[in-house]
Amino acid sequence: MSKGSAISQFDEIFSIDLRQFFTMLFGVMEIRRARCAPHFSGRDSRMSPRRQPAPLPSPDTYQARLVAQAASQSLHSHGVGALPILNRLLDRLKLESVLEEMLPREDRRVRVPAATGLMLLLKNYLLSREPLYGVSEWGLRQAPDLLGLSLAQLDGFNDDRMGRCLDRLFAADCATVALRVATEAIREFDVSLDELHNDSTTVTFHGAYSEAKEEQSRRGGQVPAITWGHNKDHRPDLKQVLFLLTVSGDGAVPIQFRVESGNTTDDQTHQATWDVLCQLSGQRDFLYVADSKLATRENMAYIHQRGGRFVSVLPRTRAEDGIFREALRREEVTWRPLWNKTDEDGNVVDRFSHCAQPQTTSEGYRLLWFHSTLKAEVDALTRTVRLERAYQQLHSLKMKLSSPKTRYRSESQVREAVDKILTDCEMTRLIDVRIVAREQEKFRQSGRGRPNAKTRYVRDVTTRFELSVEVDPARLARERLCDGVFPLVSNDSDLSDLELLWAYKKQPALEKRFSQFKTDFSVAPVHLHSPTRIVAFLCVYFFALLVESLLERELRRTMEAAQVESLPLYPEGRPCRYPTARRVLDLFDNVQRHTLTIGDQPSAELVTELSPLQRRILKLLRLAPPAYGRRSVDD
């Protein structure tokens, strides 16, 4: 065969293979395109580029899980749980009525009103905490009459409808709706507003949220900026918003919330919060309790000049703090016993003392100094941990300095590294670090070649640094005199030192609400995309906190009135003196309603038999155990 004929034959084979290859490739692409293309009923797919949502499964798909059948017998089961308990509280709050009144009007063709959808979302938060797309399926497993919905309405309920319900809530102004609901709670449950506690936490977000880089107005409401700030979840890499909450001293009932931009500092929020609380309570002389961010000259003057009262912690940056601690180190302060805190068994767990000498701030406010034995132990342990951490970091720095490839070539670089370690560990007062410079000589040939009698050598001098670390025992002993000490500042001249201390010691009850906010409800991190829906989402969580707090308050008050010291809510029947809402709600998880149908006979309704503990709690909550979970006559 000639060379030319061989080449032409190869070209022919190669061209055939290429045609087959591209034919196969385009065929696969067409198949994939057909699979991925959106399907529209009765329309050409080119008429609309938007992808249509997949059809929802029919209710029978879900009901199959709730129905057991055999021959002519059928058993329909639905969850009851703690829904009757929640419904009683929500009825007293008139929450659904308030939402129906305040939310914007909707099209009459809407199958699930926004108020009803928000109530379903709230009940899900309290009992199950499903994601938005799982609320509908959760609702189908519950007794429809306890949710206030029919099966047809639940079938038309999905995450898109839930988002539209949140849009309606935002359009009604979440802060105004929350204040209206709080007003109903205060009136119906007789919540005292003589003492109010305020604090803040951060809600952390994953994602860019490019549409919420700055504060903006949408639908007549203010949308906070989702941005970086001082993250209280210890995630400085993530964006956040600031969630402000105010609770009553009477049962830690949430009465006001607000969402601010993530870069807002706490000291900028108190004046606006105090104004809203004055509007809510109808008075100005309530005791406003907050952390040290309240104790700025501007905030304290703002409340004092308008007839308000406050108590807060004096910041460590104030000159009065440094002066008093120096007096402590010189042992010039006299302490007087004030109060012994005991546990449930009567054992003393903390002893409080107060300074005998009256103190005032530079503005003339009362300055009260307290000493706590428990806090002294915590302070000593914290200092020990910081000392160990500082020693470890200084030892690591020593190893770096001794390395031949060290980056610390000057004393200023070493001093900067040492100061950073001592500052981060808060050990600048206790640890003395001396930097010792040592010169190391090294001789090398001035040129190349084998050394001989005429070879010249050059002397290189390298400066190495060593650290000498010491702790001054005298200063450590003086520092121990400041353990357990904390100052409170107040403009109230009528309350005693002990009464102001008790008022401030209720602040952890507010922190407990934040714990519920992030553990019971798992509010953070949030994966919603619309900033307006995020604000409404947090408003619903505020309602959930309100319901839980009212449940706890009602149960504990009736226990006290009935002289019930504790309930066996803990594992193995161990006593619980202060029942939490989560314990109570989880206790009723097993309660179900069953409808038994045999042939043409009338259906029989059966409800899970209640345990003695469940019956006891229902009686304390003024609910009738025999009627619990059963369908009402009107239904």
XYZ file of C-alpha atoms in Angstrom:
635
model
C 0.000 0.000 0.000
C 1.351 3.420 -0.939
C 1.952 6.096 1.611
C -0.741 8.401 0.129
C -3.452 5.723 0.146
C -2.678 4.848 3.772
C -3.042 8.473 4.835
C -6.349 8.913 3.004
C -7.705 5.702 4.592
C -6.689 6.962 8.063
C -8.376 10.313 7.456
C -11.575 8.557 6.414
C -11.650 6.362 9.539
C -10.807 9.332 11.799
C -13.552 11.507 10.310
C -16.125 8.722 10.793
C -15.106 8.321 14.449
C -15.395 12.067 15.020
C -18.879 12.167 13.501
C -19.972 9.291 15.743
C -18.432 10.937 18.791
C -20.149 14.308 18.277
C -23.448 12.623 17.447
C -23.288 10.702 20.723
C -22.268 13.851 22.664
C -25.125 15.966 21.325
C -27.536 13.133 22.025
C -26.510 12.987 25.692
C -26.832 16.768 25.974
C -30.363 16.660 24.571
C -31.341 13.955 27.051
C -29.978 15.971 29.982
C -31.673 19.112 28.725
C -34.984 17.285 28.507
C -34.613 15.960 32.049
C -33.703 19.357 33.530
C -36.203 21.456 31.576
C -39.166 22.741 33.614
C -42.514 21.216 32.711
C -45.583 23.374 32.280
C -49.060 22.010 31.814
C -50.653 23.213 28.582
C -47.867 25.708 27.789
C -44.654 25.795 25.804
C -41.643 25.796 28.117
C -40.204 28.720 26.179
C -43.092 30.952 27.212
C -41.723 31.474 30.745
C -38.116 31.128 31.930
C -39.196 30.709 35.558
C -39.118 27.239 36.957
C -42.479 26.121 38.264
C -42.622 24.517 41.727
C -43.022 20.779 41.885
C -46.564 19.634 42.706
C -47.168 18.924 46.369
C -48.019 15.387 47.444
C -51.655 14.760 48.148
C -52.872 14.623 51.759
C -53.319 10.868 51.381
C -49.548 10.536 51.181
C -49.247 11.853 54.714
C -52.455 10.422 56.097
C -51.251 6.936 55.223
C -48.852 7.195 58.105
C -51.690 8.019 60.495
C -54.193 5.337 59.486
C -54.216 1.623 60.313
C -56.781 -0.552 58.511
C -57.847 -4.172 58.703
C -60.942 -5.544 56.967
C -63.811 -3.223 57.972
C -61.871 -1.596 60.799
C -59.807 1.596 60.638
C -57.848 3.537 63.229
C -56.966 7.197 62.619
C -54.298 8.643 64.929
C -53.326 12.268 65.484
C -50.900 13.927 67.839
C -52.180 15.932 70.785
C -49.055 16.577 72.827
C -49.166 19.846 74.751
C -51.369 21.622 72.183
C -54.348 22.059 74.581
C -52.023 23.707 77.125
C -50.647 26.086 74.499
C -54.108 26.831 73.108
C -55.332 27.913 76.527
C -52.409 30.323 76.933
C -52.763 31.650 73.386
C -56.503 32.184 73.860
C -55.831 34.212 76.988
C -53.231 36.230 75.081
C -55.728 36.811 72.228
C -52.749 36.451 69.917
C -54.642 35.270 66.848
C -57.230 38.029 67.261
C -54.490 40.648 67.512
C -52.812 39.301 64.382
C -56.090 39.238 62.440
C -56.716 42.842 63.455
C -53.244 44.250 62.771
C -52.032 42.322 59.720
C -52.789 43.825 56.282
C -55.883 42.503 54.565
C -55.483 39.621 52.142
C -57.250 38.322 49.093
C -60.350 36.328 50.043
C -59.154 33.483 47.854
C -56.235 32.788 50.209
C -56.742 29.318 51.678
C -54.703 29.877 54.857
C -54.932 33.376 56.388
C -51.630 34.893 57.478
C -52.701 35.015 61.134
C -53.563 31.302 61.077
C -50.287 30.455 59.353
C -48.279 32.384 61.940
C -50.121 30.599 64.754
C -49.227 27.253 63.163
C -45.595 28.335 62.885
C -45.569 29.441 66.530
C -46.999 26.133 67.773
C -44.432 24.267 65.715
C -41.618 26.329 67.256
C -42.852 25.522 70.740
C -43.378 21.793 70.231
C -41.287 20.491 67.359
C -39.028 23.209 65.875
C -39.294 21.910 62.310
C -37.768 23.931 59.437
C -40.172 26.025 57.387
C -40.581 23.375 54.715
C -41.478 20.760 57.353
C -44.213 22.699 59.174
C -46.989 21.504 56.858
C -46.091 17.833 57.233
C -45.815 18.281 61.005
C -49.278 19.860 61.035
C -50.784 16.894 59.193
C -49.674 14.621 62.030
C -51.517 16.711 64.647
C -55.206 16.880 65.486
C -56.592 19.468 63.003
C -59.041 21.035 65.455
C -56.198 21.762 67.898
C -54.366 23.656 65.156
C -57.457 25.531 63.973
C -56.973 24.230 60.427
C -58.647 21.743 58.142
C -56.805 19.042 56.200
C -57.499 20.930 52.979
C -55.851 24.052 54.398
C -52.839 22.081 55.574
C -52.539 20.566 52.110
C -52.194 24.058 50.621
C -49.676 25.188 53.214
C -45.982 25.175 52.261
C -42.776 27.083 52.912
C -43.641 29.669 50.255
C -46.932 30.424 51.985
C -45.089 30.568 55.305
C -42.725 33.160 53.863
C -45.673 35.241 52.687
C -47.142 35.085 56.194
C -43.860 36.477 57.528
C -44.039 39.232 54.912
C -47.483 40.186 56.225
C -46.182 40.310 59.776
C -43.318 42.605 58.782
C -45.702 44.881 56.873
C -47.752 45.295 60.066
C -44.607 46.529 61.922
C -43.283 43.747 64.144
C -42.415 46.073 67.035
C -45.959 47.479 67.156
C -47.532 44.017 67.007
C -45.202 42.756 69.753
C -46.077 45.701 72.009
C -49.787 45.058 71.501
C -49.383 41.382 72.396
C -47.228 42.285 75.415
C -49.930 44.701 76.574
C -52.496 41.880 76.447
C -50.135 39.609 78.415
C -49.545 42.258 81.085
C -53.273 42.862 81.495
C -54.448 39.234 81.363
C -51.700 37.709 83.520
C -51.266 40.700 85.865
C -47.535 41.081 85.201
C -45.864 43.692 87.395
C -43.753 46.316 85.593
C -42.096 47.853 88.652
C -38.772 46.284 87.659
C -37.599 45.696 84.073
C -34.415 43.991 82.867
C -32.751 44.602 79.503
C -29.948 42.814 77.682
C -28.906 41.858 74.163
C -27.516 38.934 72.211
C -26.406 38.373 68.646
C -28.135 36.247 66.016
C -25.514 34.824 63.671
C -26.012 34.302 59.937
C -24.286 32.207 57.290
C -24.031 33.797 53.859
C -23.226 37.072 52.118
C -26.606 38.863 52.520
C -25.531 41.462 49.986
C -29.018 43.025 50.012
C -28.717 43.837 53.723
C -25.313 45.501 53.896
C -26.852 48.738 55.177
C -29.981 49.755 57.045
C -32.889 50.464 54.738
C -36.634 51.028 54.683
C -38.865 48.384 53.138
C -42.645 48.179 53.110
C -42.842 51.000 55.611
C -40.534 49.314 58.129
C -36.876 49.596 59.025
C -34.635 46.686 58.039
C -31.406 46.316 60.062
C -28.067 45.729 58.399
C -26.774 42.164 58.562
C -23.088 42.812 59.025
C -20.065 42.121 61.188
C -19.799 43.296 64.778
C -18.903 42.110 68.274
C -20.229 38.561 68.006
C -21.415 37.101 71.317
C -21.433 33.601 69.803
C -17.641 33.897 69.373
C -17.927 33.804 65.581
C -16.344 37.068 64.388
C -16.123 35.624 60.870
C -19.921 35.587 60.468
C -22.415 38.384 60.023
C -25.053 39.138 62.625
C -27.902 41.274 63.889
C -28.374 42.495 67.452
C -31.430 41.129 69.285
C -32.562 43.276 72.240
C -34.919 41.840 74.840
C -36.589 43.320 77.913
C -38.249 41.133 80.545
C -40.173 41.874 83.706
C -38.751 41.265 87.147
C -42.002 39.389 87.808
C -41.317 35.972 86.278
C -38.901 37.177 83.570
C -41.790 37.651 81.119
C -40.614 39.148 77.788
C -42.440 42.415 77.152
C -40.391 44.124 74.431
C -37.901 43.220 71.726
C -36.059 45.019 68.975
C -33.695 44.041 66.162
C -30.770 46.347 65.406
C -27.947 46.256 62.884
C -25.086 43.888 63.598
C -22.559 46.677 64.152
C -24.702 48.497 66.728
C -23.132 48.764 70.183
C -25.220 48.131 73.290
C -24.672 51.575 74.790
C -26.491 53.144 71.814
C -29.721 51.215 72.433
C -30.766 52.014 76.007
C -32.335 55.444 75.526
C -34.705 54.270 72.781
C -35.529 51.125 74.770
C -36.317 53.138 77.899
C -38.670 55.425 75.933
C -40.606 52.423 74.582
C -40.872 50.904 78.058
C -42.270 54.175 79.397
C -44.934 54.041 76.684
C -45.722 50.394 77.443
C -45.895 50.708 81.227
C -47.496 54.156 81.337
C -44.994 55.264 83.984
C -41.397 56.451 84.328
C -40.434 55.390 87.833
C -39.895 51.678 87.130
C -36.444 50.302 88.006
C -34.464 49.770 84.796
C -31.772 47.085 85.214
C -29.056 46.493 82.620
C -25.382 45.609 82.290
C -22.417 47.982 82.292
C -23.238 49.367 78.820
C -26.030 51.343 80.475
C -23.588 53.102 82.821
C -22.408 55.811 80.436
C -22.723 59.454 81.430
C -25.205 60.122 78.621
C -27.476 57.137 79.338
C -27.599 57.660 83.097
C -28.292 61.385 82.698
C -31.014 60.684 80.110
C -32.955 58.424 82.482
C -32.282 60.459 85.638
C -33.360 63.790 84.138
C -36.670 62.273 82.983
C -37.625 60.871 86.365
C -36.520 57.298 85.783
C -34.609 54.903 88.017
C -31.774 52.597 87.032
C -29.230 50.166 88.434
C -26.217 48.881 86.552
C -22.642 47.673 86.946
C -19.997 50.388 86.987
C -17.514 49.761 84.132
C -13.898 48.922 85.006
C -12.782 51.876 82.891
C -14.221 54.412 85.357
C -11.803 56.240 87.656
C -13.926 55.347 90.710
C -13.228 51.669 90.082
C -9.469 52.119 90.064
C -9.495 54.312 93.184
C -11.525 51.796 95.191
C -9.379 48.828 94.148
C -6.240 50.682 95.167
C -7.842 51.247 98.574
C -8.568 47.506 98.715
C -4.929 46.683 98.006
C -3.919 48.981 100.858
C -6.489 47.183 103.078
C -8.359 50.400 103.827
C -11.876 49.031 103.141
C -14.242 47.662 105.781
C -16.811 45.018 104.785
C -20.093 44.303 106.564
C -22.110 41.061 106.163
C -25.237 41.594 104.080
C -26.835 38.343 102.887
C -26.184 34.588 102.837
C -27.482 32.795 99.764
C -28.586 29.185 100.374
C -29.413 26.258 98.098
C -32.498 24.024 98.135
C -31.147 22.076 101.123
C -30.443 25.201 103.168
C -26.669 25.100 102.696
C -24.918 28.446 102.287
C -23.469 28.696 98.759
C -22.517 32.375 98.722
C -21.948 35.119 101.280
C -22.432 38.752 100.299
C -20.917 41.728 102.086
C -21.081 45.436 101.324
C -18.767 48.360 101.901
C -19.440 50.229 105.115
C -18.327 53.617 103.740
C -20.908 55.400 101.502
C -19.636 56.030 97.979
C -20.803 58.251 95.106
C -19.788 58.661 91.479
C -18.497 61.888 89.991
C -22.062 62.607 88.788
C -23.476 62.152 92.300
C -25.130 58.733 91.823
C -25.028 56.046 94.501
C -22.046 53.717 94.204
C -22.404 50.438 96.074
C -19.529 47.985 96.459
C -20.250 44.310 97.156
C -18.097 41.280 97.896
C -19.142 37.722 97.022
C -17.304 34.664 98.325
C -18.406 32.595 95.335
C -17.219 35.258 92.915
C -13.901 35.396 94.789
C -13.379 31.687 94.104
C -14.255 32.177 90.438
C -11.905 35.162 90.143
C -9.036 33.202 91.709
C -9.601 30.266 89.361
C -9.808 32.592 86.356
C -6.541 34.268 87.319
C -4.822 30.886 87.670
C -5.994 29.863 84.206
C -4.761 33.133 82.743
C -1.400 32.751 84.466
C -0.969 29.282 83.009
C -1.959 30.480 79.563
C 0.481 33.401 79.766
C 3.304 31.064 80.858
C 2.575 28.713 77.961
C 2.573 31.502 75.408
C 5.763 33.038 76.833
C 7.446 29.626 76.741
C 6.406 29.261 73.105
C 7.902 32.690 72.412
C 11.144 31.609 74.105
C 11.394 28.637 71.758
C 10.893 30.891 68.756
C 13.608 33.269 69.967
C 16.099 30.417 70.324
C 15.475 29.156 66.795
C 18.202 30.014 64.238
C 15.443 31.100 61.838
C 13.674 33.394 64.284
C 11.836 36.406 62.891
C 12.447 38.494 66.009
C 15.602 40.413 65.126
C 15.169 43.507 67.309
C 14.304 44.151 70.930
C 11.291 46.249 69.913
C 9.786 43.254 68.086
C 10.279 41.046 71.134
C 8.799 43.673 73.479
C 5.757 44.043 71.233
C 5.162 40.265 71.264
C 5.550 40.101 75.061
C 3.178 43.019 75.641
C 0.558 41.413 73.418
C 0.687 38.164 75.398
C 0.422 39.938 78.751
C -2.416 42.162 77.541
C -4.430 39.302 76.032
C -4.056 37.272 79.234
C -4.636 40.340 81.472
C -1.394 39.694 83.308
C 0.383 43.041 82.883
C 0.146 43.752 86.628
C 1.402 40.382 87.840
C 4.070 39.107 85.439
C 7.421 40.824 84.941
C 9.251 39.907 81.759
C 12.861 40.993 81.325
C 14.375 40.837 77.852
C 18.061 39.900 77.847
C 20.077 40.510 74.682
C 23.099 38.257 74.065
C 25.573 38.567 71.239
C 26.778 35.469 69.426
C 30.003 35.564 67.408
C 30.592 33.631 64.234
C 33.654 33.772 61.940
C 33.549 33.051 58.223
C 35.951 33.288 55.281
C 35.938 36.574 53.422
C 36.163 34.744 50.103
C 35.911 31.364 48.430
C 38.459 28.595 48.348
C 40.271 26.220 50.637
C 41.468 27.971 53.817
C 45.221 28.474 54.221
C 47.662 30.627 56.154
C 46.719 33.718 54.166
C 42.923 33.316 54.444
C 41.155 36.320 55.945
C 38.153 35.866 58.249
C 35.186 38.144 58.927
C 33.525 38.363 62.360
C 29.666 38.249 62.277
C 27.780 39.240 65.415
C 24.169 38.056 65.866
C 22.002 39.387 68.690
C 19.848 36.765 70.397
C 17.141 37.520 72.935
C 16.164 35.578 76.024
C 13.212 36.063 78.359
C 13.275 36.110 82.141
C 9.749 35.636 83.524
C 8.826 36.305 87.166
C 5.628 36.704 89.176
C 5.764 39.228 91.992
C 4.346 37.455 95.107
C 3.576 40.747 96.849
C 1.544 42.074 93.933
C -0.225 38.713 93.597
C -1.238 38.868 97.265
C -2.539 42.423 96.849
C -4.464 41.408 93.742
C -6.209 38.639 95.679
C -7.716 41.306 97.921
C -9.796 42.463 94.922
C -11.278 39.024 94.233
C -15.070 38.811 94.472
C -15.624 42.567 94.322
C -18.144 44.273 92.020
C -19.753 47.768 92.014
C -23.347 48.772 91.295
C -24.380 52.304 90.361
C -27.926 53.612 90.858
C -29.824 56.872 91.164
C -32.434 55.319 93.476
C -32.155 56.738 96.974
C -35.013 54.786 98.573
C -34.019 51.148 98.015
C -31.537 49.594 100.422
C -28.241 48.056 99.362
C -29.744 44.581 99.692
C -32.816 45.453 97.597
C -30.640 46.844 94.796
C -28.462 43.734 94.963
C -31.517 41.487 94.708
C -32.781 43.485 91.733
C -29.505 43.065 89.885
C -29.220 39.357 90.795
C -32.386 38.727 88.739
C -30.449 39.583 85.576
C -29.482 35.902 84.974
C -33.189 35.152 84.437
C -32.953 37.257 81.272
C -29.856 35.333 80.222
C -31.934 32.167 80.673
C -34.355 33.504 78.056
C -31.431 33.936 75.674
C -30.429 30.357 76.443
C -33.925 29.197 75.445
C -33.681 31.433 72.387
C -30.601 29.619 71.099
C -30.961 26.091 72.505
C -34.665 25.234 72.812
C -35.557 27.011 69.570
C -32.124 26.813 67.857
C -32.655 30.310 66.465
C -29.013 30.663 65.415
C -27.652 30.250 62.872
C -30.394 31.423 60.541
C -30.503 30.452 56.864
C -33.286 32.753 55.654
C -32.429 35.079 52.767
C -34.954 37.930 52.953
C -34.040 40.553 55.602
C -37.702 41.456 56.123
C -38.621 37.835 56.780
C -35.733 37.534 59.223
C -37.155 40.389 61.317
C -40.619 38.781 61.267
C -39.037 35.405 62.028
C -37.462 36.847 65.200
C -40.797 38.398 66.141
C -42.415 34.943 66.113
C -39.593 33.708 68.330
C -40.393 36.556 70.718
C -43.969 35.240 70.897
C -42.583 31.760 71.630
C -40.449 33.103 74.489
C -43.476 34.964 75.821
C -45.652 31.826 75.837
C -42.972 29.704 77.520
C -42.353 32.306 80.218
C -46.073 32.651 80.962
C -46.400 28.865 81.219
C -43.535 28.703 83.709
C -44.882 31.642 85.694
C -48.409 30.242 85.918
C -47.241 26.776 86.966
C -44.816 28.046 89.613
C -47.357 30.454 91.069
C -50.015 27.743 91.388
C -47.426 25.405 92.923
C -46.652 28.044 95.527
C -50.341 28.671 96.200
C -51.012 24.927 96.545
C -47.873 24.520 98.690
C -46.363 22.075 96.204
C -42.635 22.148 96.830
C -41.520 20.222 93.732
C -42.596 17.992 90.847
C -40.826 14.759 89.757
C -39.918 16.054 86.290
C -36.263 15.061 86.235
C -35.065 11.591 85.130
C -35.738 8.780 87.595
C -38.487 10.889 89.166
C -36.095 13.300 90.841
C -37.753 16.447 92.202
C -37.814 19.729 90.290
C -38.603 22.829 92.342
C -38.711 25.250 89.418
C -40.270 23.502 86.397
C -39.315 24.847 82.985
C -41.652 25.088 80.037
C -39.527 22.673 78.018
C -39.849 19.957 80.696
C -43.612 20.402 80.854
C -44.163 20.445 77.087
C -41.976 17.394 76.531
C -43.875 15.515 79.250
C -47.008 15.461 77.053
C -45.290 14.280 73.852
C -46.830 10.815 74.110
C -50.462 11.965 74.177
C -52.417 11.053 71.028
C -56.022 10.938 69.896
C -57.282 7.824 68.101
C -60.530 7.498 66.165
C -61.670 3.862 65.831
C -64.230 2.969 63.155
C -65.723 -0.535 62.867
C -67.961 -1.062 59.864
C -71.025 1.178 59.898
C -70.936 1.720 63.642
C -70.374 5.221 65.059
C -66.709 6.079 65.496
C -65.182 5.853 68.953
C -62.701 8.477 70.148
C -59.823 7.312 72.329
C -57.133 9.466 73.966
C -53.891 8.243 75.499
C -54.342 7.587 79.197
C -52.645 10.314 81.203
C -50.068 9.539 83.858
C -50.558 10.731 87.449
C -47.895 13.405 86.916
C -49.608 14.668 83.765
C -52.930 14.839 85.592
C -51.333 16.702 88.473
C -49.793 19.321 86.187
C -53.072 19.820 84.324
C -54.881 20.458 87.599
C -52.213 22.993 88.593
C -52.746 24.716 85.236
C -56.529 24.665 85.800
C -57.222 22.251 82.935
C -59.636 19.309 83.224
C -57.746 16.005 82.753
C -60.836 14.029 81.544
C -61.376 16.458 78.642
C -57.717 16.767 77.706
C -57.125 16.118 74.017
C -60.738 15.276 73.244
C -62.701 16.944 70.484
C -64.993 19.660 71.786
C -68.747 19.409 71.321
C -68.752 22.373 68.907
C -66.359 20.523 66.578
